[in-house]
Rosetta silent file (secondary structure, phi, psi, omega in degrees, C-alpha in Angstrom):
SEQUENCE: XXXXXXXXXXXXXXXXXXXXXXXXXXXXXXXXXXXXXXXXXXXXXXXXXXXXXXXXXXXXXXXXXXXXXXXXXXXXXXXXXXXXXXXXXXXXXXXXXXXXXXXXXXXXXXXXXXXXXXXXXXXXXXXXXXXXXX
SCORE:     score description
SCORE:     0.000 S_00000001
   1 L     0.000  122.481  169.345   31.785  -30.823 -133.928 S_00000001
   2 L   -94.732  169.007 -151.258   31.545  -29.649 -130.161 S_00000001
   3 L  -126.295  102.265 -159.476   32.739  -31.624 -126.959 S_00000001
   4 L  -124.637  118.463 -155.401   29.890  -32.465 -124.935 S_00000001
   5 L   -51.241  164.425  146.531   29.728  -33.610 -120.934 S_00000001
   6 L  -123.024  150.584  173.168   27.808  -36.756 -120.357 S_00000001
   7 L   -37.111  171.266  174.728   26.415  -38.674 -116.969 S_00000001
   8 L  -150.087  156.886  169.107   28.329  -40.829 -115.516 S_00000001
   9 H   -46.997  -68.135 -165.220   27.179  -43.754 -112.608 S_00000001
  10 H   -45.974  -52.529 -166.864   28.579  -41.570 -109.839 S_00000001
  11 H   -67.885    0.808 -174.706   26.609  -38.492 -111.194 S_00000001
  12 H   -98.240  -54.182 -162.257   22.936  -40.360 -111.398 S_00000001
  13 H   -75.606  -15.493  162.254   23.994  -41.804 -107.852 S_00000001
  14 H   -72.448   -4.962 -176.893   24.983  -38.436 -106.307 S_00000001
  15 H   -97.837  -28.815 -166.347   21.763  -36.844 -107.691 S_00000001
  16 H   -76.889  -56.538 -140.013   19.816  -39.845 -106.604 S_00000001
  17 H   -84.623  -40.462  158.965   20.978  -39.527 -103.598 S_00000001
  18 H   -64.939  -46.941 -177.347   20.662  -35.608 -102.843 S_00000001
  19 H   -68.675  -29.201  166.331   17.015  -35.719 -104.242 S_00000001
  20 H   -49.420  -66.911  160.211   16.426  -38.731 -101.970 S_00000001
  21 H    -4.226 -103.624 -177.779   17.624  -36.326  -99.173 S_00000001
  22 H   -49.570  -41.713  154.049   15.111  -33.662  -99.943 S_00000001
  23 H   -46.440  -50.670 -141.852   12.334  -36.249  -99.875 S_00000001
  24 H   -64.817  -66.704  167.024   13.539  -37.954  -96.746 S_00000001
  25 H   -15.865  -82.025  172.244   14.120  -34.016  -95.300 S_00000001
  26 L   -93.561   27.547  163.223   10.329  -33.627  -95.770 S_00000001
  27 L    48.712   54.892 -166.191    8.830  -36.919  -95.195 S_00000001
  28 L  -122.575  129.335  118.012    7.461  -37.176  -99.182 S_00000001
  29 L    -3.279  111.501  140.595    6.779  -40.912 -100.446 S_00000001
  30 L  -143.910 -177.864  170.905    8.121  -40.228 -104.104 S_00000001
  31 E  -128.479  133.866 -165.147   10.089  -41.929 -107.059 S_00000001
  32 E  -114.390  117.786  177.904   12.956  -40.166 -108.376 S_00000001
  33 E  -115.329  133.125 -149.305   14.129  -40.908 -112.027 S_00000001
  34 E  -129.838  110.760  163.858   17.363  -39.996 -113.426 S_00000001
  35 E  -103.814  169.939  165.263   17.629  -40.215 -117.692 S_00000001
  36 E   -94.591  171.115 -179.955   20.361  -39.434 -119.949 S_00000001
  37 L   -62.251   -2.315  156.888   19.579  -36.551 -123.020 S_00000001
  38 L   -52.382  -40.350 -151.856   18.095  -39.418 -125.110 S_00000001
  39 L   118.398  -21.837 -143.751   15.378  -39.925 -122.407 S_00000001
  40 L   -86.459 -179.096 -172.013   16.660  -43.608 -121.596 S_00000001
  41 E  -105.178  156.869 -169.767   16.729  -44.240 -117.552 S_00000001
  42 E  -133.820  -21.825 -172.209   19.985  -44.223 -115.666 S_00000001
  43 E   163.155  136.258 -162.775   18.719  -44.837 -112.329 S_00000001
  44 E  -126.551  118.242  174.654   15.364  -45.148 -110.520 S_00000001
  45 E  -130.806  111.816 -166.228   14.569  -44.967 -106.937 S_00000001
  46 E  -100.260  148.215  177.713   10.746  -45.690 -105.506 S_00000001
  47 L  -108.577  152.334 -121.880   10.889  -44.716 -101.633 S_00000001
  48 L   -85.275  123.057 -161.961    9.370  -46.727  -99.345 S_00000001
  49 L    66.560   26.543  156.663    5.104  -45.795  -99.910 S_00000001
  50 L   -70.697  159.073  169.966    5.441  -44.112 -103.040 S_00000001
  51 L   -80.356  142.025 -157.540    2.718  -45.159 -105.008 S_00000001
  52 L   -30.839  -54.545 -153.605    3.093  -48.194 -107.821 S_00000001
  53 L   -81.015    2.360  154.551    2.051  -45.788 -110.322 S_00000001
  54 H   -19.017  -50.342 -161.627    5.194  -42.901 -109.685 S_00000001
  55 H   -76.217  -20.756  140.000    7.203  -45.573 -110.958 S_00000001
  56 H  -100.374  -18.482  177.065    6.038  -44.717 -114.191 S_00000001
  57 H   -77.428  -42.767  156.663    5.151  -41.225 -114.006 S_00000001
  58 H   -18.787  -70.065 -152.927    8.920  -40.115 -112.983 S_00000001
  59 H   -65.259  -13.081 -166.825   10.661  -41.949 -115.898 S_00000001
  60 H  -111.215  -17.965  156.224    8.189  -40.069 -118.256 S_00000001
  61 H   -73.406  -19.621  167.235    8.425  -36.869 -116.502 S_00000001
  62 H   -89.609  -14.814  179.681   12.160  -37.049 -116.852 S_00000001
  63 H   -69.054  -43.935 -164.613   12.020  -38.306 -120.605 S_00000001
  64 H   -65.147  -40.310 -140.790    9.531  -35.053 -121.674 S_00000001
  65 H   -79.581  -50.740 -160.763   11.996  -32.942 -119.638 S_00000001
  66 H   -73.511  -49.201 -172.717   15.534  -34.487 -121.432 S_00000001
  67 H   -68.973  -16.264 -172.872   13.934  -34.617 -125.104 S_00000001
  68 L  -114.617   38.003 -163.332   12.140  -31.076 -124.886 S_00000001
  69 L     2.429   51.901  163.561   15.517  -29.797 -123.101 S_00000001
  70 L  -165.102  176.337 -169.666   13.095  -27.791 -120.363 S_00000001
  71 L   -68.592   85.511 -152.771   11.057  -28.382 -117.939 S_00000001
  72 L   -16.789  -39.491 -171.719    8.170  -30.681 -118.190 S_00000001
  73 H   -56.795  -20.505 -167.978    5.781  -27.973 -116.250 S_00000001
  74 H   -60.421  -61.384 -174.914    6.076  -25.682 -120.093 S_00000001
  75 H   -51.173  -49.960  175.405    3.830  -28.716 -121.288 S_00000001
  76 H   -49.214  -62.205 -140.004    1.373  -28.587 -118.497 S_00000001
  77 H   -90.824  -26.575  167.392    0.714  -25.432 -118.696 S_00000001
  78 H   -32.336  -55.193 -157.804    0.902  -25.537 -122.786 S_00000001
  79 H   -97.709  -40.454 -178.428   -2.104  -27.729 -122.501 S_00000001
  80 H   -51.869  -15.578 -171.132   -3.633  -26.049 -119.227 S_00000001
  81 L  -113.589   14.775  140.748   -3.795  -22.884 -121.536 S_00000001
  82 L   117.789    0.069  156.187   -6.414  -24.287 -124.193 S_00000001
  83 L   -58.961   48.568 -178.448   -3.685  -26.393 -126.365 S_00000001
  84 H   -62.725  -43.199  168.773   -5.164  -29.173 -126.148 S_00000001
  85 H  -121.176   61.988  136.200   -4.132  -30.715 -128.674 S_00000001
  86 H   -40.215  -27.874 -162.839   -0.283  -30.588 -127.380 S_00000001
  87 H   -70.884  -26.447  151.591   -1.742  -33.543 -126.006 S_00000001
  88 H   -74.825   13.633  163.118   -0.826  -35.349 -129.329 S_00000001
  89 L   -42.510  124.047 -160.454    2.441  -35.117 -129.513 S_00000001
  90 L   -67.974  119.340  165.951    4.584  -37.773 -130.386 S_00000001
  91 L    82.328   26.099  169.365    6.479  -39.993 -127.876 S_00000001
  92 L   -96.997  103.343  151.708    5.892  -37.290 -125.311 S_00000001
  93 L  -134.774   36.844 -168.056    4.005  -38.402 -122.158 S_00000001
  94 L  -134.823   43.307  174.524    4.901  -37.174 -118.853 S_00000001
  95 L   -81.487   62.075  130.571    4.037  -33.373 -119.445 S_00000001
  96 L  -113.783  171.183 -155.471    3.114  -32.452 -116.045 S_00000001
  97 L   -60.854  133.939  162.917    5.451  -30.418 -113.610 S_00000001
  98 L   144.343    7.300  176.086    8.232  -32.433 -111.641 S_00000001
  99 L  -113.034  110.234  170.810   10.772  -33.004 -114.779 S_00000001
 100 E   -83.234  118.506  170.390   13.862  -31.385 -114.665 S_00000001
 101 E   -89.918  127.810 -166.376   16.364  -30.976 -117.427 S_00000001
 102 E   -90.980   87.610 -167.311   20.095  -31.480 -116.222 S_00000001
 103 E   -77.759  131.784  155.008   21.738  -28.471 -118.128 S_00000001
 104 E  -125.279  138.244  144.543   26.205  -28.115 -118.876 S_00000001
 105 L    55.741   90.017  166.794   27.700  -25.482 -120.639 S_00000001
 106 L    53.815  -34.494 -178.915   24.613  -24.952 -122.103 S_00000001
 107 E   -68.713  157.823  174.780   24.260  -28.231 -123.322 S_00000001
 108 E  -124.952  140.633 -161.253   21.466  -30.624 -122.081 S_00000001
 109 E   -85.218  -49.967 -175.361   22.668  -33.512 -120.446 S_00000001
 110 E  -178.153 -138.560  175.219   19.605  -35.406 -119.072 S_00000001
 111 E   170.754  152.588 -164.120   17.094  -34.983 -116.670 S_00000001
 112 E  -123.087  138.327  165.460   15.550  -36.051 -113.197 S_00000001
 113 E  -131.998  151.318 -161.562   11.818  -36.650 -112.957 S_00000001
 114 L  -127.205  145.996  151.981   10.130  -36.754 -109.641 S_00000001
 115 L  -141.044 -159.433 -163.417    6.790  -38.359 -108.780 S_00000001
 116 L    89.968  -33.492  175.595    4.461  -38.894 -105.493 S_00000001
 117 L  -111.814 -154.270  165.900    3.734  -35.477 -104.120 S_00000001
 118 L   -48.258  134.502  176.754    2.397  -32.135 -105.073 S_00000001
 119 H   -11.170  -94.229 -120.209    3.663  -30.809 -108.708 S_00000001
 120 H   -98.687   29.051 -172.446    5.554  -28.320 -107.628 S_00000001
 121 H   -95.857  -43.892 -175.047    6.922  -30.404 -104.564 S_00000001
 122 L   -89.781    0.981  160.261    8.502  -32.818 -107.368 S_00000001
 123 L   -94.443  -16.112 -179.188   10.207  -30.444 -108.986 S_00000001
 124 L   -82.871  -19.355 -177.060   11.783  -29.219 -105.987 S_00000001
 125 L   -67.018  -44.067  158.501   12.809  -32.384 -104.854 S_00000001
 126 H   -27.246  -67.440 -177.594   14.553  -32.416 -109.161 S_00000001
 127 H   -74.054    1.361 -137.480   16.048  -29.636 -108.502 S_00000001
 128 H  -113.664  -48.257 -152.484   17.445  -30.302 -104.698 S_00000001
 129 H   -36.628  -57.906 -150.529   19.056  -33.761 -107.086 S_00000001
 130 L   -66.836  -33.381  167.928   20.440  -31.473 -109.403 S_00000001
 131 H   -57.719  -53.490 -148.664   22.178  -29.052 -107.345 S_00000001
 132 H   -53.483   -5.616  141.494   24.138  -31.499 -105.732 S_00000001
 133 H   -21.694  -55.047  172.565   25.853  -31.534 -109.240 S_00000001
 134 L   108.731    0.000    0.000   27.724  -28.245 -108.254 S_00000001
């Protein structure tokens, strides 16, 4: 049996809260979703003119991201490269780029999904969350 970190409140709201930053920082609209390694949501934030539907593409870009313990863009491009049908997969739906898997010790913890701007805008904002982890 191994000994394995998990999220905590503080770490979804410091993550929240850096990736908020790094929207704010470049004046991007987006919704920032924070899951645990199940997939399940931990903490949601839409910023003021993201669009309704973010508020589902985030949580599903961070769900693909926790459960396939990498980054949601592998799927895009899975299917962008003539897989199509990747597209059936089961209880997978938020395979384009902006889902981040929140890696310890190897281990994968969760995962931040970003949605509102350009792809590879909403992974950086994912990634800006995730640093602030240390």
């Amino acid at each position: 049996m191994i000994t394995k970190s998990v999220l905590q409140a503080a770490d979804v709201a410091k993550i929240i809260a850096a990736a908020d930053k790094e929207a704010a920082a470049n004046n991007w609209a987006v919704t920032i979703a924070v899951v645990d390694d199940g997939g399940h949501l931990l903490g949601l934030v839409r910023r003021d003119g993201a669009p309704p539907i973010s508020a589902h593409i985030a949580p599903a870009k961070a769900h693909t991201a926790a459960l396939g313990r990498r980054e949601s863009k592998i799927y895009e491009d899975i299917i962008n490269q003539g897989r199509y049908s990747f597209l059936s997969a089961p209880t997978i739906e938020g395979m384009l780029e902006g889902g981040v898997p929140i890696m310890v010790d190897g281990q994968c913890v969760g995962a931040v999904g970003v949605s509102g701007v350009k792809s590879p805008e909403d992974a950086q904002i994912a990634r800006a969350g995730i640093a602030a982890l240390g």
